[in-house]
Coordinates of C-alpha atoms in Angstrom, one line a residue:
M30 CA 0.0 0.0 0.0
F31 CA 1.5 3.3 -1.1
E32 CA 1.9 6.0 1.6
K33 CA 0.4 9.4 1.0
Y34 CA 3.1 11.7 -0.5
P35 CA 4.6 14.2 2.1
F36 CA 3.0 17.2 0.4
E37 CA -0.4 15.6 0.6
K38 CA 0.1 15.0 4.3
L39 CA 1.2 18.5 4.7
N40 CA -1.8 20.0 2.9
E41 CA -4.1 17.9 5.1
L42 CA -2.3 19.1 8.3
L43 CA -2.6 22.8 7.3
K44 CA -6.0 22.8 5.6
D45 CA -8.0 24.4 8.4
I46 CA -5.3 26.7 9.8
P47 CA -5.7 30.4 9.2
H48 CA -2.8 32.0 7.4
P49 CA -1.8 35.2 5.5
D50 CA -2.8 35.7 1.9
E51 CA 0.8 35.4 0.9
V52 CA 2.6 32.3 2.1
I53 CA 6.3 31.6 1.3
S54 CA 6.6 27.9 0.6
L55 CA 10.0 26.4 1.6
T56 CA 8.7 22.8 1.3
I57 CA 9.7 21.7 -2.2
G58 CA 13.1 21.3 -3.8
E59 CA 12.1 23.4 -6.8
P60 CA 14.5 26.2 -7.8
Q61 CA 12.6 29.5 -8.0
F62 CA 15.2 31.2 -10.2
E63 CA 14.6 31.6 -13.9
T64 CA 16.0 29.0 -16.3
P65 CA 18.9 30.7 -18.2
K66 CA 17.9 32.3 -21.5
F67 CA 20.3 30.4 -23.6
I68 CA 18.5 27.2 -22.5
Q69 CA 15.1 28.7 -23.2
D70 CA 16.3 29.9 -26.7
E71 CA 17.5 26.4 -27.6
L72 CA 14.2 24.9 -26.6
C73 CA 12.3 27.4 -28.8
K74 CA 14.7 26.9 -31.7
N75 CA 14.0 23.2 -31.7
A76 CA 10.2 23.2 -31.3
K77 CA 10.0 22.2 -34.9
Y78 CA 11.0 18.7 -33.9
L79 CA 7.8 18.1 -32.0
N80 CA 6.6 16.3 -35.1
K81 CA 9.1 13.4 -34.5
Y82 CA 9.1 10.5 -32.0
P83 CA 12.1 10.6 -29.7
K84 CA 14.3 7.5 -29.4
T85 CA 14.2 5.6 -26.1
A86 CA 18.0 5.6 -26.0
G87 CA 18.2 9.3 -26.5
E88 CA 19.9 11.5 -29.1
E89 CA 23.6 11.3 -29.4
V90 CA 24.0 15.1 -28.9
L91 CA 22.4 14.7 -25.4
K92 CA 24.3 11.6 -24.5
K93 CA 27.6 13.1 -25.5
A94 CA 26.8 16.3 -23.5
Q95 CA 26.1 14.2 -20.4
R96 CA 29.3 12.0 -20.9
D97 CA 31.3 15.2 -21.3
F98 CA 29.8 16.6 -18.1
V99 CA 31.0 13.4 -16.3
K100 CA 34.4 13.9 -17.9
R101 CA 34.7 17.5 -16.8
R102 CA 33.3 17.0 -13.3
Y103 CA 34.9 13.7 -12.3
N104 CA 37.6 13.1 -14.9
I105 CA 35.9 9.9 -15.9
E106 CA 35.6 9.0 -19.6
L107 CA 32.5 6.8 -19.9
E108 CA 32.0 4.4 -22.8
K109 CA 28.9 5.0 -24.9
D110 CA 27.1 2.0 -23.3
E111 CA 27.8 3.2 -19.8
L112 CA 25.2 6.0 -19.8
L113 CA 21.5 6.3 -20.6
P114 CA 19.6 9.6 -20.6
S115 CA 16.3 9.7 -18.8
F116 CA 13.1 11.8 -18.5
G117 CA 14.3 13.3 -15.3
T118 CA 15.4 11.0 -12.4
R119 CA 12.2 10.4 -10.6
E120 CA 11.1 8.0 -13.3
L121 CA 14.5 6.2 -13.0
L122 CA 14.1 5.8 -9.3
F123 CA 10.7 4.2 -9.8
N124 CA 11.1 2.1 -12.9
F125 CA 14.7 0.9 -12.5
P126 CA 13.6 -1.1 -9.4
L127 CA 10.7 -2.4 -11.5
F128 CA 13.3 -3.7 -14.0
L129 CA 15.6 -5.0 -11.3
K130 CA 12.9 -6.8 -9.2
P131 CA 14.9 -6.8 -5.9
K132 CA 13.9 -9.0 -3.1
K133 CA 15.2 -6.7 -0.4
T134 CA 16.0 -3.0 -0.7
A135 CA 17.9 -0.7 1.6
F136 CA 17.8 3.1 1.5
P137 CA 18.3 6.1 3.8
N138 CA 15.6 7.1 6.4
P139 CA 14.4 9.8 6.1
F140 CA 14.2 9.7 2.3
Y141 CA 12.8 10.9 -1.0
Q142 CA 9.5 9.0 -1.1
I143 CA 10.0 7.5 -4.5
Y144 CA 12.5 5.1 -3.0
E145 CA 9.8 3.5 -0.8
G146 CA 7.2 3.7 -3.6
A147 CA 9.4 1.6 -5.9
A148 CA 10.1 -0.9 -3.2
I149 CA 6.4 -1.3 -2.5
A150 CA 5.6 -1.7 -6.2
T151 CA 8.1 -4.5 -6.5
N152 CA 7.0 -6.2 -3.3
S153 CA 10.5 -5.8 -2.0
K154 CA 11.3 -6.0 1.7
I155 CA 12.7 -2.8 3.0
N156 CA 15.6 -1.9 5.3
Y157 CA 15.2 1.7 6.4
M158 CA 18.7 2.8 7.2
P159 CA 18.5 5.6 9.8
L160 CA 20.1 8.9 9.3
K161 CA 20.7 10.3 12.8
K162 CA 22.6 13.1 14.4
E163 CA 24.6 10.4 16.2
N164 CA 25.8 9.0 12.9
N165 CA 26.3 12.4 11.3
F166 CA 23.3 11.6 9.0
L167 CA 25.5 9.2 7.0
N168 CA 24.7 5.6 6.0
T169 CA 27.4 2.9 6.3
P170 CA 27.5 -0.7 5.2
S171 CA 27.2 -1.8 8.8
Q172 CA 23.5 -0.8 8.6
L173 CA 22.8 -3.6 6.2
D174 CA 21.0 -6.8 7.3
G175 CA 23.2 -8.8 4.9
D176 CA 20.5 -10.1 2.6
E177 CA 19.8 -7.0 0.5
D178 CA 20.2 -7.3 -3.3
F179 CA 19.6 -3.5 -4.0
V180 CA 20.8 -0.5 -2.1
I181 CA 19.9 3.2 -2.8
L182 CA 22.3 5.8 -1.5
N183 CA 21.7 9.5 -1.6
S184 CA 24.7 11.9 -1.3
P185 CA 24.5 14.9 -1.2
N186 CA 21.5 14.0 0.9
N187 CA 17.9 15.1 0.8
P188 CA 16.7 16.1 3.4
T189 CA 19.7 16.2 5.8
A190 CA 22.3 17.9 3.5
S191 CA 24.9 15.4 4.6
V192 CA 27.7 14.4 2.1
M193 CA 29.6 11.1 2.0
D194 CA 33.3 11.3 1.5
I195 CA 35.2 9.2 -1.0
D196 CA 36.4 6.7 1.6
L197 CA 32.8 5.9 2.7
L198 CA 31.7 5.6 -0.9
C199 CA 34.6 3.2 -1.4
E200 CA 33.4 1.1 1.5
W201 CA 30.0 0.9 -0.1
V202 CA 31.4 -0.2 -3.5
E203 CA 33.6 -2.9 -1.9
E204 CA 30.6 -4.2 0.1
A205 CA 28.5 -4.3 -3.1
L206 CA 31.2 -6.4 -4.8
K207 CA 31.7 -8.6 -1.8
K208 CA 28.0 -9.3 -1.2
D209 CA 27.0 -9.0 -4.9
F210 CA 24.2 -6.4 -4.6
V211 CA 23.5 -3.4 -6.9
I212 CA 24.0 0.1 -5.7
L213 CA 22.1 3.0 -7.2
S214 CA 23.6 6.3 -6.0
D215 CA 21.3 9.3 -6.2
E216 CA 23.6 12.3 -6.8
C217 CA 21.1 14.9 -8.1
Y218 CA 22.4 17.6 -5.7
S219 CA 26.1 17.0 -6.7
E220 CA 26.4 20.5 -8.3
I221 CA 24.9 22.5 -5.4
Y222 CA 28.0 22.7 -3.2
F223 CA 29.9 25.5 -1.5
D224 CA 33.5 24.4 -1.0
K225 CA 34.7 21.0 -1.9
K226 CA 33.1 19.2 -4.8
P227 CA 31.1 16.1 -3.5
P228 CA 32.5 12.8 -4.8
S229 CA 30.6 10.3 -7.0
I230 CA 30.2 6.6 -6.5
L231 CA 31.8 6.3 -10.0
E232 CA 35.0 7.8 -8.6
A233 CA 34.9 5.4 -5.7
S234 CA 34.4 2.5 -8.0
I235 CA 37.5 3.3 -10.0
R236 CA 39.5 4.0 -6.8
V237 CA 38.9 0.4 -5.5
G238 CA 39.8 -1.1 -8.9
N239 CA 36.2 -1.6 -10.2
K240 CA 36.8 0.2 -13.5
N241 CA 33.9 -1.4 -15.3
F242 CA 31.5 -0.3 -12.6
K243 CA 30.2 -3.8 -11.8
N244 CA 27.1 -3.5 -9.6
V245 CA 27.5 0.3 -9.4
L246 CA 25.2 2.9 -10.9
T247 CA 24.7 6.6 -10.4
I248 CA 21.9 9.0 -11.4
N249 CA 22.1 12.8 -11.9
S250 CA 19.8 15.5 -13.0
I251 CA 19.8 19.0 -14.6
S252 CA 16.9 20.2 -12.4
K253 CA 18.9 21.7 -9.6
R254 CA 22.2 22.6 -11.4
S255 CA 20.4 24.6 -14.2
S256 CA 17.3 25.7 -12.4
A257 CA 15.4 23.7 -15.1
P258 CA 13.3 21.0 -13.5
G259 CA 10.8 21.3 -16.4
L260 CA 13.3 20.0 -18.9
R261 CA 13.1 16.6 -17.2
S262 CA 16.7 15.7 -18.1
G263 CA 18.6 13.2 -16.1
F264 CA 20.8 10.1 -16.7
I265 CA 21.9 6.8 -15.2
A266 CA 25.5 5.7 -15.6
G267 CA 27.7 2.8 -14.6
D268 CA 27.5 -0.9 -15.1
S269 CA 27.0 -1.4 -18.9
K270 CA 25.8 -5.0 -18.5
I271 CA 22.9 -3.8 -16.4
L272 CA 22.2 -0.8 -18.5
K273 CA 22.0 -2.9 -21.7
K274 CA 19.2 -4.9 -20.3
Y275 CA 17.6 -1.9 -18.7
L276 CA 17.5 -0.1 -22.1
N277 CA 15.5 -3.0 -23.5
F278 CA 13.1 -2.7 -20.6
R279 CA 12.8 1.1 -21.1
T280 CA 11.6 0.6 -24.7
Y281 CA 8.3 -0.7 -23.2
V282 CA 8.0 2.1 -20.6
G283 CA 7.5 4.9 -23.1
C284 CA 9.3 7.6 -21.2
A285 CA 11.6 9.1 -23.9
S286 CA 12.2 12.8 -23.6
P287 CA 10.7 15.0 -26.4
L288 CA 13.4 16.1 -28.9
P289 CA 13.1 19.9 -28.2
L290 CA 13.8 19.1 -24.5
Q291 CA 16.7 16.9 -25.4
Y292 CA 18.4 19.6 -27.5
A293 CA 17.9 22.3 -24.8
A294 CA 19.1 19.9 -22.1
A295 CA 22.2 19.2 -24.1
K296 CA 23.1 22.9 -24.2
A297 CA 22.6 23.1 -20.4
W298 CA 24.8 20.0 -19.7
M299 CA 27.5 21.5 -21.9
D300 CA 27.8 24.7 -19.9
D301 CA 29.2 25.1 -16.3
E302 CA 29.3 28.9 -16.1
H303 CA 25.6 29.3 -15.3
V304 CA 25.8 26.6 -12.6
E305 CA 28.3 28.7 -10.7
T306 CA 25.9 31.6 -10.8
F307 CA 23.2 29.5 -9.1
R308 CA 25.7 28.1 -6.6
E309 CA 26.5 31.7 -5.5
K310 CA 22.8 32.4 -5.0
Y311 CA 22.4 29.4 -2.8
K312 CA 25.6 30.1 -0.9
R313 CA 24.3 33.6 -0.2
N314 CA 21.0 32.2 1.1
F315 CA 22.9 30.0 3.5
E316 CA 25.0 32.9 4.7
I317 CA 21.7 34.7 5.4
A318 CA 20.5 31.6 7.3
K319 CA 23.7 31.5 9.3
E320 CA 23.2 35.2 10.3
I321 CA 19.6 34.8 11.2
L322 CA 19.4 31.2 12.6
G323 CA 23.0 30.6 13.7
I324 CA 23.2 27.4 11.7
E325 CA 26.4 26.1 10.0
V326 CA 26.5 26.2 6.2
P327 CA 26.2 22.7 4.9
K328 CA 28.6 21.2 2.3
A329 CA 25.9 20.8 -0.4
T330 CA 22.2 21.0 -1.3
F331 CA 19.9 23.9 -0.7
Y332 CA 18.3 22.3 2.4
I333 CA 18.4 23.1 6.1
W334 CA 17.5 20.1 8.3
L335 CA 16.6 22.1 11.4
E336 CA 16.1 20.5 14.8
V337 CA 12.9 21.8 16.6
D338 CA 11.0 20.8 19.7
D339 CA 7.9 19.5 17.8
D340 CA 8.0 19.4 14.0
I341 CA 4.2 19.2 13.6
E342 CA 3.4 22.1 16.0
F343 CA 6.3 24.2 14.5
T344 CA 4.9 23.7 11.0
K345 CA 1.5 24.8 12.1
E346 CA 2.8 27.9 13.8
A347 CA 5.0 28.9 10.9
Y348 CA 2.0 28.5 8.5
K349 CA 0.0 30.9 10.7
R350 CA 2.7 33.5 10.1
G351 CA 3.0 32.9 6.4
V352 CA 5.8 30.3 6.0
K353 CA 5.4 26.7 4.9
V354 CA 8.0 24.1 5.9
M355 CA 8.1 20.3 5.8
P356 CA 7.8 18.3 9.1
G357 CA 10.6 15.8 9.2
R358 CA 8.4 12.9 10.2
F359 CA 6.6 13.1 6.9
M360 CA 9.8 12.2 5.2
G361 CA 10.8 9.3 7.5
R362 CA 9.6 6.0 8.9
E363 CA 10.1 4.3 12.3
G364 CA 10.4 7.6 14.1
E365 CA 13.1 9.1 12.0
G366 CA 12.7 12.7 11.1
V367 CA 10.6 13.5 14.2
G368 CA 11.8 16.7 15.8
Y369 CA 13.2 18.2 12.5
I370 CA 11.8 20.4 9.7
R371 CA 13.2 20.6 6.2
I372 CA 13.6 24.1 4.8
A373 CA 14.4 24.6 1.1
L374 CA 16.3 27.8 0.4
V375 CA 15.1 28.2 -3.2
Y376 CA 14.1 31.9 -3.3
N377 CA 15.9 35.2 -3.8
E378 CA 17.6 36.9 -0.9
E379 CA 14.6 39.2 0.0
K380 CA 12.1 36.3 0.4
T381 CA 14.7 34.1 2.1
K382 CA 15.3 36.8 4.8
Q383 CA 11.6 37.4 5.2
A384 CA 10.9 33.7 5.8
L385 CA 13.9 33.0 8.0
K386 CA 13.1 35.9 10.3
I387 CA 9.7 34.4 10.9
I388 CA 11.3 31.0 11.6
K389 CA 13.7 32.6 14.0
E390 CA 10.9 34.1 16.0
L391 CA 9.4 30.7 16.5
L392 CA 12.6 29.0 17.6

């Protein structure tokens, strides 16, 4: 049975609560900055290709742009059969497990709810690996039960903003090879960082000598890095033997990206300058948060995982004053997330200051 989505639970929680006409919503990880004009122009220029069916495997211009991104970012030269473009990454996180049919899945807790939805859809047993203050909100192989055949990792992490270092990722790769399970590493926030670049599971795989990425896959997306979630452009990369079979599966799913979107996405993947501009905006938002809330700036993401006395009551009170936040318990199971709220710093400086001052008053 599928759980209600966190946003549905939130709407039910707040439906009868009086609130100002204008509410600043800090609940969803959707960048509120305009998509760069050069990306929009490329989309318009290629609208003529709406009369053509897109290939499931994607256009070479997009696949090359994505492989080139991996080369620039991680100094890894992927073979052509080691990457598949996708219609965003949400669809990957749901239909890749449908393809894999795992008997037991492990993933972080709290988590992005698609992880659980896919496990339920495949009748997979679940190991909810807790992310706690005591373990620095990091998952380690010691949290496995030993009988998992599929593990989802998420670094940089949503919602806690924690980042795994390369040594920990290496431990995970070695464990996957030793126990013969598949790792899917969700790295969609890899480009929203403020100092050191977060490492990839692909780098860890090479470091431990697993150069063909056996049992190792990563996913990434353009949504956060380019402020372009509507382009629905992502990819999955790694083990070519798995990806070959998965491509065959995808031909039946019908989730190929329209050609105009692919061409626009290719332009975005090719360029890094605009990404730096967005990083500076998010960095400034965190500097504001540090000034107002006294928090430490995280290594990556645009989230604050803020400890509060009661996440439900805090959420209600914030809404009364015109700010919408996400109660941590709505993103976790087995008690994880209770006593935290997730705040998405996705607005401009003015709105960010306005919202955080209200939150400060409630703390």
